[in-house]
Amino acid sequence: MSGRRISIFGATGSIGESTFDLVTRAAPGTYHTVAVSGGRNVARLAAMAKALQAEVAVVADETLLPALRAALAGTGIEAAAGTSAISEAASRPADWVMSAIVGAAGLAPGMAALTAGATLALANKESLVTAGPLILATAAKHGGRILPVDSEHSAIFQALAGEDIAAVERIILTASGGGLRDWPVEKLASATLKDASAHPNWAMGQRITIDSASMFNKALEVIEAKEFFGVSPDQIEVVIHPESIIHSAVAFHDGAIMAHMGTPDMRHAIGYALHWPQRLPLPVKPLDFATLGRITFRAPDLDRYPALRLARQVMETGGMAGCVFNAAKEVALDCFIAGNIGFLDMSWLVEATLDRLSADNRLGKAATNLEDVLEVDQVARTTARAVALSRARS
Ligand code: NAD
Ligand code: MG
């Protein structure tokens, strides 16, 4: 069993598929797959486990264990199910672990991988928003490393290579503006699930696509950048860049700006994290400036994107506000997907949840253990659901 030991959590999703694509292109023997996980798609999970000859495949939904067992019968691949089985698989010794589960559900497996000393390729931005100081401290304590996979954060990480963070004047996070960026603002309230589930540039999971339309995705990313790079909130600027060619940039005190450019393909960021600290060829379309012609930028309108204002509020509040923000956002998104609230009600629901919990003294300080984070996450979800229900009744 030679090869670099890797695991992919959230393998059946958009980031997971792109990771699988890169891993399966490598020469035989390059990688040895320890674990793969998926939410509910047993057929795809089993096919990936077989193709990668993984040691274990884990499905999040426990009722699907018999189906996974049947799909893996005779292969020698272990089948497991449930959230604790995912964390157990993440704690198995590995060199490189992809964290690509969507939502706060990705936090515990990521923590388990870091505790086991793995390098964590972190697509799951919710981990840093929910428990930034804890996850960074866990990496430091166990000698693990976090490599950002969110395209913006990968871009910033690359722009910072060999630089001193003290030389940074500001970080420029680019945003495509999402699927509704050209809608008149007064029409946004009537945006349907279908309207919000289409993205002009990136093919991604449905949840992050809707979050791009509402800019909750960019709000999470602003907090993610603050946590990961340790800059102050006022050093983070968001700019709308509809073509998604500049994936983000860093402005230094000497006036120089280093930007990462490329075609909008997540395999740039995943591949960089996979091969880091090397740069190896990737199957991405080359960017041709002359064909591209031009790229454009504009400032975001905060009235149009209340999520960006809320991100500032969350960073000012500190403590566990990020955990509440993310949990409330996940509930709001569930409600929108279920058709229970409108598109603009999502930011209203998140703000109302933050307000309601602002006096809760459990939230004042950043959490130092996973249990406290998960407790606040639950409190925030319960509160957000209650707020949503009271709104539906009124
Ligand atoms: P996705 O919905 O396509 O895939 C999510 C994966 O997690 C799937 O394997 C799904 O089965 C699994 N999953 C869902 N709920 C789960 C649960 N409760 N427990 C365990 N597994 C569960 O999502 P995606 O677009 O691939 O995004 C994954 C993560 O990467 C998110 O945190 C997202 O914000 C981040 N990200 C994605 C992109 C992108 O281009 N897709 C870009 C940057 C960051
Ligand atoms: Mg991103």
Coordinates of N, CA and C in Angstrom, one line a residue, residues 123-221:
A123 N -12.4 23.0 1.8 CA -13.4 23.7 1.0 C -14.5 24.2 1.8
N124 N -14.8 23.4 2.9 CA -15.9 23.7 3.8 C -15.7 25.0 4.6
K125 N -16.1 26.1 4.0 CA -15.9 27.4 4.6 C -16.6 27.6 5.9
E126 N -17.7 26.8 6.1 CA -18.5 26.9 7.3 C -17.6 26.6 8.5
S127 N -16.6 25.7 8.4 CA -15.7 25.4 9.5 C -15.0 26.6 10.1
L128 N -14.5 27.5 9.2 CA -13.8 28.7 9.7 C -14.8 29.7 10.2
V129 N -15.9 29.8 9.6 CA -16.9 30.8 10.0 C -17.5 30.4 11.4
T130 N -17.7 29.1 11.6 CA -18.3 28.6 12.8 C -17.4 28.5 14.0
A131 N -16.1 28.1 13.7 CA -15.2 27.9 14.8 C -13.8 28.2 14.3
G132 N -13.5 29.3 13.8 CA -12.2 29.7 13.2 C -11.1 29.5 14.2
P133 N -11.1 30.2 15.4 CA -10.0 30.0 16.3 C -9.7 28.6 16.8
L134 N -10.8 27.8 17.0 CA -10.7 26.4 17.4 C -10.0 25.6 16.4
I135 N -10.4 25.7 15.1 CA -9.9 24.8 14.1 C -8.4 25.2 13.8
L136 N -8.1 26.5 13.9 CA -6.7 26.9 13.7 C -5.8 26.4 14.9
A137 N -6.4 26.5 16.1 CA -5.6 26.0 17.2 C -5.4 24.5 17.2
T138 N -6.4 23.8 16.7 CA -6.3 22.3 16.6 C -5.2 22.0 15.6
A139 N -5.2 22.7 14.4 CA -4.1 22.4 13.5 C -2.8 22.7 14.1
A140 N -2.6 23.8 14.8 CA -1.3 24.1 15.4 C -0.9 23.1 16.4
K141 N -1.9 22.7 17.2 CA -1.5 21.8 18.3 C -1.0 20.4 17.8
H142 N -1.6 19.9 16.8 CA -1.3 18.6 16.3 C -0.4 18.5 15.1
G143 N 0.1 19.7 14.7 CA 1.1 19.7 13.6 C 0.4 19.5 12.3
G144 N -0.9 19.7 12.2 CA -1.7 19.6 11.0 C -1.6 21.0 10.2
R145 N -2.0 21.0 9.0 CA -1.9 22.2 8.2 C -3.3 22.3 7.5
I146 N -3.7 23.6 7.3 CA -4.9 23.9 6.6 C -4.5 24.6 5.3
L147 N -5.0 24.0 4.2 CA -4.8 24.7 2.9 C -6.1 25.1 2.4
P148 N -6.4 26.4 2.1 CA -7.7 26.8 1.7 C -8.0 26.3 0.3
V149 N -9.3 25.9 0.1 CA -9.7 25.5 -1.2 C -10.8 26.4 -1.8
D150 N -11.4 27.2 -1.0 CA -12.3 28.2 -1.6 C -11.5 29.0 -2.6
S151 N -12.0 29.2 -3.8 CA -11.2 29.8 -4.8 C -10.5 31.1 -4.4
E152 N -11.3 32.0 -3.7 CA -10.8 33.3 -3.3 C -9.7 33.1 -2.3
H153 N -9.9 32.2 -1.4 CA -8.9 32.0 -0.3 C -7.6 31.3 -0.8
S154 N -7.8 30.5 -1.8 CA -6.7 29.8 -2.4 C -5.9 30.9 -3.2
A155 N -6.6 31.8 -3.8 CA -6.0 32.9 -4.6 C -5.2 33.8 -3.6
I156 N -5.8 34.2 -2.5 CA -5.1 35.0 -1.5 C -3.9 34.3 -1.0
F157 N -4.0 33.0 -0.6 CA -2.9 32.2 -0.1 C -1.8 32.2 -1.1
Q158 N -2.1 32.1 -2.4 CA -1.1 32.0 -3.4 C -0.4 33.4 -3.6
A159 N -1.2 34.5 -3.5 CA -0.7 35.8 -3.6 C 0.2 36.1 -2.4
L160 N 0.0 35.5 -1.3 CA 0.8 35.8 -0.1 C 2.0 34.9 0.0
A161 N 2.2 34.0 -0.9 CA 3.4 33.0 -0.8 C 4.7 33.8 -0.7
G162 N 5.4 33.6 0.3 CA 6.7 34.3 0.4 C 6.6 35.7 1.0
E163 N 5.4 36.2 1.2 CA 5.2 37.6 1.7 C 5.0 37.6 3.2
D164 N 5.2 38.8 3.8 CA 4.9 39.0 5.2 C 3.5 39.6 5.3
I165 N 2.7 38.9 6.2 CA 1.3 39.4 6.3 C 1.2 40.9 6.8
A166 N 2.3 41.3 7.5 CA 2.4 42.7 8.0 C 2.5 43.7 6.8
A167 N 2.9 43.2 5.6 CA 3.0 44.1 4.4 C 1.7 44.2 3.7
V168 N 0.7 43.5 4.2 CA -0.6 43.6 3.5 C -1.4 44.8 3.9
E169 N -1.8 45.5 2.9 CA -2.7 46.7 3.1 C -4.1 46.3 3.2
R170 N -4.5 45.5 2.2 CA -5.9 44.9 2.2 C -6.0 43.7 1.3
I171 N -7.1 43.0 1.5 CA -7.4 41.8 0.7 C -8.6 42.2 -0.1
I172 N -8.5 41.8 -1.4 CA -9.6 42.2 -2.3 C -10.3 40.9 -2.7
L173 N -11.5 40.6 -2.1 CA -12.3 39.4 -2.4 C -13.1 39.7 -3.6
T174 N -13.0 39.0 -4.7 CA -13.9 39.2 -5.8 C -15.1 38.3 -5.7
A175 N -16.2 38.8 -6.2 CA -17.5 38.2 -6.2 C -18.1 38.2 -7.5
S176 N -18.7 37.1 -8.0 CA -19.3 37.2 -9.3 C -20.6 38.0 -9.3
G177 N -21.2 38.0 -8.1 CA -22.5 38.7 -7.9 C -23.7 37.7 -8.0
G178 N -23.4 36.5 -8.4 CA -24.4 35.4 -8.4 C -25.4 35.6 -9.6
G179 N -26.4 34.6 -9.6 CA -27.3 34.5 -10.7 C -28.3 35.7 -10.8
L180 N -28.5 36.5 -9.7 CA -29.5 37.5 -9.8 C -28.9 38.9 -9.9
R181 N -27.6 39.0 -10.2 CA -26.8 40.2 -10.1 C -27.4 41.3 -11.0
D182 N -28.0 41.0 -12.1 CA -28.5 42.0 -13.0 C -30.0 42.2 -12.8
W183 N -30.6 41.6 -11.8 CA -32.1 41.8 -11.6 C -32.3 43.2 -11.0
P184 N -33.4 43.9 -11.3 CA -33.7 45.1 -10.6 C -34.0 44.8 -9.1
V185 N -33.5 45.6 -8.2 CA -33.5 45.3 -6.8 C -34.9 45.0 -6.3
E186 N -35.9 45.7 -6.9 CA -37.3 45.6 -6.4 C -37.9 44.3 -6.8
K187 N -37.3 43.6 -7.7 CA -37.8 42.3 -8.2 C -37.3 41.1 -7.3
L188 N -36.2 41.4 -6.5 CA -35.5 40.3 -5.8 C -36.4 39.5 -4.9
A189 N -37.3 40.2 -4.2 CA -38.2 39.6 -3.3 C -39.0 38.4 -3.9
S190 N -39.2 38.5 -5.2 CA -40.0 37.5 -5.9 C -39.2 36.4 -6.5
A191 N -37.8 36.4 -6.3 CA -37.0 35.4 -6.9 C -37.3 34.0 -6.4
T192 N -37.5 33.1 -7.4 CA -37.9 31.7 -7.0 C -36.6 30.9 -6.8
L193 N -36.9 29.6 -6.3 CA -35.8 28.7 -6.1 C -35.0 28.5 -7.4
K194 N -35.8 28.3 -8.5 CA -35.2 28.1 -9.8 C -34.3 29.3 -10.2
D195 N -34.8 30.5 -10.0 CA -34.1 31.7 -10.4 C -32.7 31.7 -9.6
A196 N -32.8 31.4 -8.3 CA -31.6 31.5 -7.5 C -30.6 30.4 -7.6
S197 N -31.1 29.3 -8.3 CA -30.2 28.1 -8.3 C -29.4 28.0 -9.6
A198 N -29.3 29.1 -10.4 CA -28.5 29.1 -11.6 C -27.3 30.1 -11.4
H199 N -26.1 29.6 -11.7 CA -25.0 30.5 -11.6 C -24.4 30.8 -13.0
P200 N -24.0 32.1 -13.2 CA -23.5 32.4 -14.5 C -22.1 31.8 -14.9
N201 N -21.3 31.6 -13.9 CA -19.9 31.2 -14.2 C -19.5 29.9 -13.6
W202 N -20.0 29.5 -12.4 CA -19.4 28.4 -11.7 C -20.5 27.3 -11.6
A203 N -20.1 26.0 -11.8 CA -21.0 24.9 -11.6 C -20.7 24.4 -10.2
M204 N -21.7 24.6 -9.3 CA -21.4 24.2 -7.8 C -22.7 23.5 -7.3
G205 N -22.5 23.1 -6.0 CA -23.7 22.5 -5.4 C -24.8 23.5 -5.3
Q206 N -26.1 23.1 -5.1 CA -27.2 24.0 -5.1 C -27.1 25.0 -3.9
R207 N -26.7 24.6 -2.8 CA -26.7 25.5 -1.6 C -25.8 26.7 -1.8
I208 N -24.6 26.4 -2.2 CA -23.6 27.5 -2.4 C -24.0 28.4 -3.6
T209 N -24.7 27.8 -4.6 CA -25.2 28.6 -5.7 C -26.3 29.6 -5.3
I210 N -27.2 29.2 -4.4 CA -28.2 30.1 -3.9 C -27.5 31.1 -3.0
D211 N -26.5 30.7 -2.2 CA -25.8 31.6 -1.3 C -25.0 32.6 -2.2
S212 N -24.7 32.3 -3.4 CA -24.0 33.2 -4.2 C -25.0 34.3 -4.7
A213 N -26.2 33.9 -5.0 CA -27.2 34.8 -5.5 C -27.5 35.8 -4.3
S214 N -27.6 35.4 -3.1 CA -27.9 36.2 -2.0 C -26.7 36.9 -1.4
M215 N -25.5 36.5 -1.9 CA -24.2 37.0 -1.3 C -23.9 36.5 0.1
F216 N -24.8 35.6 0.6 CA -24.4 35.0 1.9 C -23.1 34.2 1.7
N217 N -22.8 33.7 0.5 CA -21.6 33.0 0.2 C -20.4 34.0 0.4
K218 N -20.5 35.2 -0.1 CA -19.4 36.2 0.0 C -19.3 36.6 1.5
A219 N -20.5 36.7 2.2 CA -20.5 37.1 3.6 C -19.7 36.1 4.4
L220 N -19.9 34.8 4.1 CA -19.2 33.7 4.8 C -17.7 33.8 4.4
E221 N -17.4 34.2 3.2 CA -16.0 34.2 2.8 C -15.3 35.4 3.4

